[in-house]
Coordinates of C-alpha atoms in Angstrom, one line a residue:
M1 CA -91.7 -18.5 -81.6
R2 CA -89.8 -18.1 -78.3
R3 CA -89.0 -14.6 -77.0
Q4 CA -85.4 -13.7 -77.8
I5 CA -83.6 -12.2 -74.8
A6 CA -80.3 -10.5 -75.6
V7 CA -77.9 -9.5 -72.9
V8 CA -75.1 -7.0 -73.8
G9 CA -72.3 -8.1 -71.5
A10 CA -71.1 -11.4 -70.3
G11 CA -69.8 -10.6 -66.8
M12 CA -71.0 -11.6 -63.3
A13 CA -74.4 -9.8 -63.5
A14 CA -75.1 -11.3 -66.9
A15 CA -74.2 -14.8 -65.8
R16 CA -76.4 -14.5 -62.7
L17 CA -79.3 -13.3 -64.7
T18 CA -79.0 -16.1 -67.2
A19 CA -78.7 -18.8 -64.5
Q20 CA -81.8 -17.5 -62.7
L21 CA -83.8 -17.1 -65.9
L22 CA -83.1 -20.6 -67.1
A23 CA -83.8 -22.0 -63.6
R24 CA -87.3 -20.5 -63.8
D25 CA -87.8 -21.1 -67.6
P26 CA -85.5 -23.8 -69.0
G27 CA -86.8 -23.1 -72.5
A28 CA -85.9 -19.4 -72.5
A29 CA -83.9 -18.2 -75.5
V30 CA -81.0 -16.2 -74.0
T31 CA -77.9 -14.9 -75.8
L32 CA -75.0 -13.1 -74.1
F33 CA -72.8 -10.8 -76.2
G34 CA -69.4 -10.3 -74.5
D35 CA -66.5 -8.4 -75.9
E36 CA -64.0 -10.3 -73.8
A37 CA -62.5 -13.5 -75.2
Y38 CA -63.7 -15.4 -72.1
A39 CA -67.0 -16.8 -71.0
P40 CA -68.4 -15.3 -67.8
Y41 CA -66.0 -15.6 -64.8
N42 CA -65.8 -14.4 -61.2
R43 CA -63.8 -11.1 -61.2
A44 CA -63.5 -11.2 -57.4
L45 CA -61.0 -14.1 -57.7
L46 CA -58.6 -12.4 -60.1
A47 CA -56.0 -11.9 -57.4
D48 CA -56.1 -15.6 -56.6
V49 CA -55.4 -16.3 -60.3
L50 CA -52.6 -13.8 -60.3
T51 CA -50.9 -15.5 -57.4
G52 CA -51.4 -19.0 -58.9
R53 CA -53.6 -20.1 -56.1
L54 CA -56.4 -20.7 -58.6
P55 CA -56.0 -21.7 -62.3
A56 CA -57.8 -19.3 -64.6
G57 CA -60.0 -22.0 -65.8
T58 CA -61.6 -22.6 -62.4
I59 CA -63.2 -19.2 -61.9
G60 CA -65.8 -19.5 -64.6
L61 CA -69.4 -18.9 -63.8
P62 CA -72.2 -21.2 -65.1
S63 CA -74.3 -19.8 -67.9
S64 CA -76.6 -22.9 -68.3
S65 CA -77.9 -23.4 -71.8
A66 CA -77.6 -19.8 -72.9
Q67 CA -75.7 -19.0 -76.0
V68 CA -72.6 -17.1 -75.0
R69 CA -70.9 -15.2 -77.9
T70 CA -67.5 -14.2 -76.6
G71 CA -65.2 -11.7 -78.4
V72 CA -68.3 -10.1 -79.9
E73 CA -68.7 -6.3 -79.5
V74 CA -72.1 -4.7 -79.8
V75 CA -71.5 -1.3 -81.4
A76 CA -75.1 0.1 -81.8
V77 CA -78.6 -0.6 -80.7
D78 CA -81.7 0.3 -82.9
T79 CA -84.5 0.5 -80.3
A80 CA -87.1 1.0 -83.0
A81 CA -86.1 -2.1 -85.1
R82 CA -85.1 -4.0 -81.9
T83 CA -81.7 -5.0 -83.4
L84 CA -78.1 -5.0 -82.3
E85 CA -75.3 -4.1 -84.7
L86 CA -72.1 -6.1 -84.1
A87 CA -68.5 -5.0 -84.8
D88 CA -68.3 -7.3 -87.7
G89 CA -71.3 -5.6 -89.4
S90 CA -73.8 -8.4 -88.7
I91 CA -77.2 -7.7 -87.1
A92 CA -78.9 -9.6 -84.3
G93 CA -82.5 -9.2 -83.3
Y94 CA -84.1 -9.2 -79.9
D95 CA -87.5 -9.0 -78.2
T96 CA -86.1 -8.1 -74.8
L97 CA -82.7 -6.4 -74.3
V98 CA -80.7 -6.3 -71.1
F99 CA -77.7 -4.0 -70.6
A100 CA -75.1 -5.6 -68.4
T101 CA -72.1 -3.7 -69.8
G102 CA -70.3 -3.3 -66.5
S103 CA -67.8 -0.5 -66.0
N104 CA -64.4 0.7 -67.3
P105 CA -61.4 1.4 -65.1
V106 CA -60.7 5.0 -64.3
L107 CA -57.3 6.2 -65.6
P108 CA -55.9 8.7 -63.1
P109 CA -54.8 12.2 -64.2
I110 CA -51.1 11.3 -64.1
R111 CA -48.6 12.9 -66.5
N112 CA -46.6 10.6 -68.8
L113 CA -49.0 7.7 -68.3
H114 CA -48.9 6.8 -72.0
C115 CA -46.2 6.0 -74.5
T116 CA -44.7 9.2 -75.9
S117 CA -43.7 7.3 -79.1
N118 CA -47.3 6.8 -80.0
T119 CA -49.9 9.5 -80.0
G120 CA -49.1 11.3 -76.8
E121 CA -51.4 11.1 -73.8
G122 CA -54.1 9.3 -75.9
G123 CA -51.8 6.5 -76.9
E124 CA -51.1 3.1 -75.3
L125 CA -50.1 2.9 -71.7
K126 CA -46.4 2.7 -71.0
Q127 CA -45.0 -0.8 -70.9
G128 CA -45.2 -1.9 -67.3
V129 CA -48.4 0.0 -66.6
H130 CA -51.4 -2.3 -66.1
A131 CA -55.1 -2.1 -65.2
F132 CA -56.4 -5.0 -63.1
R133 CA -60.0 -5.6 -63.9
T134 CA -60.3 -8.4 -66.5
L135 CA -58.8 -11.9 -67.0
A136 CA -56.8 -10.5 -69.8
D137 CA -55.4 -7.8 -67.5
C138 CA -54.5 -10.5 -65.0
A139 CA -52.7 -12.6 -67.7
R140 CA -50.6 -9.6 -68.8
L141 CA -49.8 -8.6 -65.2
A142 CA -48.8 -12.2 -64.4
A143 CA -46.5 -12.3 -67.4
A144 CA -44.8 -9.0 -66.3
V145 CA -44.1 -10.0 -62.7
P146 CA -41.1 -12.4 -63.2
G147 CA -39.1 -9.6 -64.9
A148 CA -40.1 -6.8 -62.5
R149 CA -38.1 -5.5 -59.6
R150 CA -40.6 -3.2 -57.7
A151 CA -44.3 -2.5 -58.0
V152 CA -46.4 0.6 -57.2
V153 CA -50.2 0.2 -56.9
I154 CA -52.1 3.5 -57.5
G155 CA -55.3 3.3 -55.5
G156 CA -56.0 1.8 -52.1
G157 CA -59.5 0.6 -52.4
I158 CA -60.5 -3.1 -52.3
L159 CA -59.1 -3.7 -55.8
G160 CA -55.8 -2.0 -55.1
V161 CA -55.4 -3.8 -51.7
S162 CA -56.2 -7.1 -53.4
A163 CA -53.6 -6.4 -56.2
A164 CA -50.9 -5.3 -53.7
R165 CA -51.5 -8.4 -51.5
A166 CA -51.1 -10.6 -54.5
L167 CA -48.0 -9.0 -55.9
A168 CA -46.4 -9.2 -52.4
A169 CA -47.2 -12.9 -52.3
L170 CA -45.3 -13.2 -55.5
G171 CA -42.2 -11.8 -53.9
L172 CA -42.3 -8.2 -55.2
P173 CA -41.6 -5.2 -53.0
V174 CA -44.9 -3.2 -53.3
E175 CA -46.0 0.3 -52.4
I176 CA -49.6 1.6 -52.5
V177 CA -50.3 5.3 -53.2
H178 CA -53.7 6.4 -52.0
Q179 CA -55.3 9.9 -52.0
A180 CA -57.6 9.3 -49.0
P181 CA -56.4 9.5 -45.4
Y182 CA -56.6 5.7 -45.0
L183 CA -57.1 2.6 -47.1
M184 CA -60.5 1.3 -48.2
E185 CA -62.2 4.4 -46.9
R186 CA -65.5 3.5 -48.7
H187 CA -65.8 0.5 -46.4
L188 CA -63.7 1.0 -43.3
D189 CA -63.4 3.5 -40.6
E190 CA -60.1 5.2 -39.7
D191 CA -59.2 2.5 -37.1
G192 CA -60.0 -0.3 -39.5
G193 CA -57.9 1.4 -42.2
T194 CA -55.0 1.7 -39.7
A195 CA -55.3 -2.0 -38.9
L196 CA -55.3 -2.9 -42.6
H197 CA -52.2 -0.6 -43.1
R198 CA -50.4 -2.5 -40.3
A199 CA -51.3 -5.8 -41.7
L200 CA -50.0 -4.9 -45.2
D201 CA -46.9 -3.5 -43.6
R202 CA -46.2 -6.9 -42.1
L203 CA -46.4 -8.3 -45.7
G204 CA -43.8 -5.9 -46.9
V205 CA -46.3 -3.5 -48.5
A206 CA -45.6 0.2 -47.9
V207 CA -48.6 2.6 -47.9
Y208 CA -48.4 6.2 -48.8
A209 CA -51.8 7.6 -47.7
E210 CA -53.0 11.1 -48.3
N211 CA -50.7 11.1 -51.4
R212 CA -51.3 11.5 -55.1
A213 CA -49.3 10.1 -57.9
K214 CA -48.3 13.1 -60.1
S215 CA -46.3 11.7 -63.0
L216 CA -44.6 8.6 -64.3
H217 CA -40.9 8.3 -65.4
G218 CA -39.6 6.5 -68.4
K219 CA -40.1 7.1 -72.1
D220 CA -42.0 4.0 -73.2
R221 CA -41.5 1.9 -70.1
A222 CA -42.4 2.7 -66.5
E223 CA -39.3 3.5 -64.3
G224 CA -40.9 5.2 -61.4
V225 CA -43.7 7.3 -60.0
T226 CA -43.4 10.9 -58.6
L227 CA -45.9 11.9 -55.9
A228 CA -47.4 15.3 -55.6
N229 CA -45.1 16.1 -52.7
G230 CA -42.1 15.5 -54.9
Y231 CA -41.1 12.1 -53.5
R232 CA -40.1 9.5 -56.1
L233 CA -40.9 5.8 -55.9
D234 CA -38.8 3.6 -58.2
A235 CA -41.0 1.0 -59.9
D236 CA -41.0 -0.9 -63.2
L237 CA -44.5 -2.3 -62.6
V238 CA -47.4 0.1 -62.0
V239 CA -50.9 -1.1 -61.3
L240 CA -53.8 1.3 -61.8
A241 CA -56.6 0.6 -59.3
C242 CA -58.4 4.0 -59.2
G243 CA -62.0 2.8 -59.4
A244 CA -64.3 2.4 -62.3
R245 CA -67.1 4.3 -64.2
P246 CA -70.3 2.7 -65.5
R247 CA -70.0 1.7 -69.1
V248 CA -72.8 3.7 -70.7
G249 CA -71.7 4.8 -74.1
L250 CA -73.8 2.3 -76.0
A251 CA -76.9 3.0 -74.0
R252 CA -76.5 6.8 -74.3
A253 CA -76.0 6.5 -78.1
A254 CA -79.2 4.4 -78.2
G255 CA -81.1 7.3 -76.6
L256 CA -81.6 5.8 -73.1
E257 CA -81.7 8.0 -70.1
V258 CA -78.2 8.1 -68.7
R259 CA -76.8 10.1 -65.8
T260 CA -73.7 8.6 -64.1
G261 CA -75.2 5.1 -65.0
I262 CA -78.1 3.9 -67.0
V263 CA -81.1 5.0 -65.1
V264 CA -83.4 2.2 -64.0
D265 CA -86.6 2.0 -61.9
D266 CA -87.5 -0.6 -59.3
G267 CA -88.2 -3.1 -62.0
L268 CA -84.7 -2.5 -63.5
A269 CA -86.4 -1.1 -66.6
T270 CA -84.7 1.7 -68.5
S271 CA -86.4 4.6 -70.3
A272 CA -86.9 2.5 -73.5
P273 CA -89.6 -0.2 -73.8
D274 CA -88.5 -3.8 -73.2
I275 CA -84.9 -2.7 -72.3
Y276 CA -83.5 -3.3 -68.9
A277 CA -80.1 -2.8 -67.2
I278 CA -78.4 -4.5 -64.3
G279 CA -75.0 -4.4 -62.5
D280 CA -72.2 -1.9 -62.5
C281 CA -73.6 0.1 -65.4
T282 CA -76.9 1.0 -63.7
E283 CA -78.0 3.9 -61.6
H284 CA -81.0 3.2 -59.3
R285 CA -82.5 6.0 -57.2
G286 CA -79.4 8.1 -57.8
V287 CA -77.1 5.3 -56.6
V288 CA -74.4 3.5 -58.6
H289 CA -73.1 0.5 -56.6
G290 CA -70.3 -1.0 -58.6
L291 CA -70.2 -4.2 -56.5
S292 CA -71.1 -7.8 -57.2
G293 CA -73.7 -8.1 -54.4
P294 CA -76.1 -5.5 -55.7
A295 CA -75.5 -6.7 -59.3
W296 CA -76.6 -10.2 -58.3
E297 CA -79.6 -8.9 -56.4
Q298 CA -80.7 -6.9 -59.5
A299 CA -80.2 -10.0 -61.7
D300 CA -82.4 -12.0 -59.4
V301 CA -85.2 -9.4 -59.4
L302 CA -85.0 -9.0 -63.2
A303 CA -85.1 -12.8 -63.8
A304 CA -88.2 -13.0 -61.7
R305 CA -89.9 -10.2 -63.6
L306 CA -89.0 -11.5 -67.0
C307 CA -90.6 -14.8 -66.0
G308 CA -93.8 -13.1 -65.0
A309 CA -93.3 -12.9 -61.2
E310 CA -93.9 -9.9 -59.0
A311 CA -90.5 -8.6 -57.8
A312 CA -89.0 -5.2 -57.2
Y313 CA -85.5 -3.9 -56.5
G314 CA -85.5 -1.5 -53.5
G315 CA -81.7 -1.1 -53.2
S316 CA -78.9 -3.1 -51.6
R317 CA -77.2 -3.4 -48.3
I318 CA -73.6 -2.8 -49.2
G319 CA -70.6 -4.9 -48.1
A320 CA -67.0 -5.7 -49.1
R321 CA -65.0 -8.8 -48.4
L322 CA -61.4 -9.7 -49.1
T323 CA -60.6 -13.3 -48.1
A324 CA -58.3 -16.3 -48.9
G325 CA -55.1 -14.6 -48.0
P326 CA -52.9 -13.3 -45.1
V327 CA -55.0 -10.1 -44.8
E328 CA -58.7 -10.8 -44.5
I329 CA -61.4 -8.1 -44.3
A330 CA -65.2 -7.9 -44.2
A331 CA -67.2 -4.8 -43.8
F332 CA -70.8 -3.9 -44.4
G333 CA -73.5 -1.3 -43.6
D334 CA -73.1 2.0 -41.7
V335 CA -69.6 1.5 -40.2
D336 CA -68.9 5.2 -39.3
P337 CA -72.2 6.7 -38.2
V338 CA -72.6 10.5 -37.8
A339 CA -71.9 11.8 -34.3
G340 CA -75.1 12.3 -32.4
D341 CA -76.9 9.6 -34.2
A342 CA -78.7 7.2 -31.9
H343 CA -76.3 4.2 -32.0
D344 CA -74.0 2.1 -29.9
V345 CA -70.5 1.1 -31.0
I346 CA -68.5 -1.9 -29.8
R347 CA -64.8 -2.2 -30.7
L348 CA -62.3 -4.9 -30.1
A349 CA -58.7 -4.4 -31.2
D350 CA -55.7 -6.6 -30.8
P351 CA -52.6 -5.0 -32.5
T352 CA -50.5 -7.9 -31.5
R353 CA -52.7 -10.3 -33.5
G354 CA -53.4 -7.7 -36.1
T355 CA -57.2 -7.8 -35.6
Y356 CA -59.8 -5.1 -35.4
K357 CA -63.5 -5.6 -35.0
K358 CA -66.4 -3.2 -34.8
L359 CA -70.1 -3.4 -34.4
V360 CA -72.6 -0.5 -34.9
L361 CA -76.0 -1.1 -33.3
R362 CA -79.2 0.8 -33.3
G363 CA -81.3 -0.6 -30.5
D364 CA -81.1 -4.4 -30.8
R365 CA -80.3 -4.3 -34.6
L366 CA -76.9 -4.6 -36.3
V367 CA -76.5 -1.8 -38.8
G368 CA -72.8 -2.0 -39.6
A369 CA -69.7 -4.1 -38.9
I370 CA -66.0 -4.3 -39.7
L371 CA -63.7 -7.3 -39.3
V372 CA -60.0 -7.0 -40.1
G373 CA -57.7 -10.0 -39.6
D374 CA -60.2 -12.4 -38.2
L375 CA -63.4 -13.4 -40.0
A376 CA -64.4 -16.3 -37.7
T377 CA -67.8 -14.7 -36.8
V378 CA -68.5 -13.1 -40.2
G379 CA -71.3 -15.7 -41.0
A380 CA -73.3 -14.8 -37.8
L381 CA -72.8 -11.1 -38.4
T382 CA -73.8 -11.3 -42.0
H383 CA -76.9 -13.3 -41.1
A384 CA -78.0 -10.8 -38.4
Y385 CA -77.4 -7.8 -40.7
E386 CA -79.0 -9.1 -43.9
R387 CA -82.1 -10.5 -42.1
D388 CA -82.4 -7.5 -39.8
E389 CA -82.7 -9.9 -36.8
P390 CA -82.2 -8.9 -33.1
V391 CA -78.7 -9.3 -31.8
P392 CA -78.0 -11.2 -28.6
A393 CA -78.3 -9.4 -25.3
D394 CA -74.5 -9.4 -25.1
P395 CA -73.4 -8.4 -28.6
L396 CA -69.8 -9.4 -27.8
H397 CA -70.8 -13.0 -28.7
L398 CA -71.0 -11.8 -32.3
L399 CA -67.3 -10.8 -32.2
I400 CA -65.8 -13.6 -30.2
P401 CA -66.0 -17.1 -31.7
Q402 CA -67.5 -19.7 -29.4
G403 CA -64.7 -21.4 -27.4
A404 CA -62.2 -18.6 -28.1
P405 CA -60.2 -17.1 -25.2
Q406 CA -61.7 -13.8 -24.0

């Protein structure tokens, strides 16, 4: 009898794992349990679906011959019996279990975020208030846009910037409220954040950095946002993009070791026999990534191990990329090194064209880079960074496309 591999979750990590498993072992018996109504899809393209640039049906991810059970929630795991209890009361068995449960959006501590006519702060979000993390979120947001007058996006990370850019493309006046001193502070330096701020300003997106949303106005429908400094922004559409937390409740209830995420070793094994975890829900060597790149790398390693190959996950080189729009960004590695560290920094900025480029070098190796507004050389930079290859004697060649005016 074939080994039954069950995957709790049907997101990007689960789809990658399945594709790699079945490429190595076409006869593997793999079942994905996803509580969303959709088969696996690429969340990174949700903004393009929102703008209409891509139809929702085109962002699906291949899951090969795996059985994908959509709209099915796993509510309990019995690690001793090796069974899953589903929301409908049925039981599914497994030989090997993989948690790929992803993460949940963080709801910011804002007063009056929920409908007062329901159960107070624990009720439903006010009408006009949206998360932006799933295809269902995207569909609800798209349906709300035609009747909206102004939008506020709370959070200026990559998801918030992506949402704001999409809403502006749909013709809405948009404002971003962000607590940090500049946008996308996890991936950019201050100059890069400033360049991004200017680029968004040209799109009609206002940015309120170093500000915090304090409360929402309106009884059951959003009418505006008041900032901590007392300033009010009128808005009937509010998008929450305040980050995410690993989805670990099911694993914790099953008795697995959980800190911020589900704790895994270099083989992606959890604290329970024959149970593994990959993607946003994991914590490896004290690090929770929450990005698609590390999730795919983890999926590749686990697929190899489950098929008997020697493989280990030693961590990921982190990067962020926002493309296919009027504001394009790529950043990876150590982009803001500590003063006194042995490094060289090369910057090129052109405020007129709205571009900013930065390289961080240690010796002849590229350890970090930022590109805002011009991604012409991102391929060469990514290649040098990921393969840890020596850079050219004149590193400017990595910032200026061949044939471009200098």
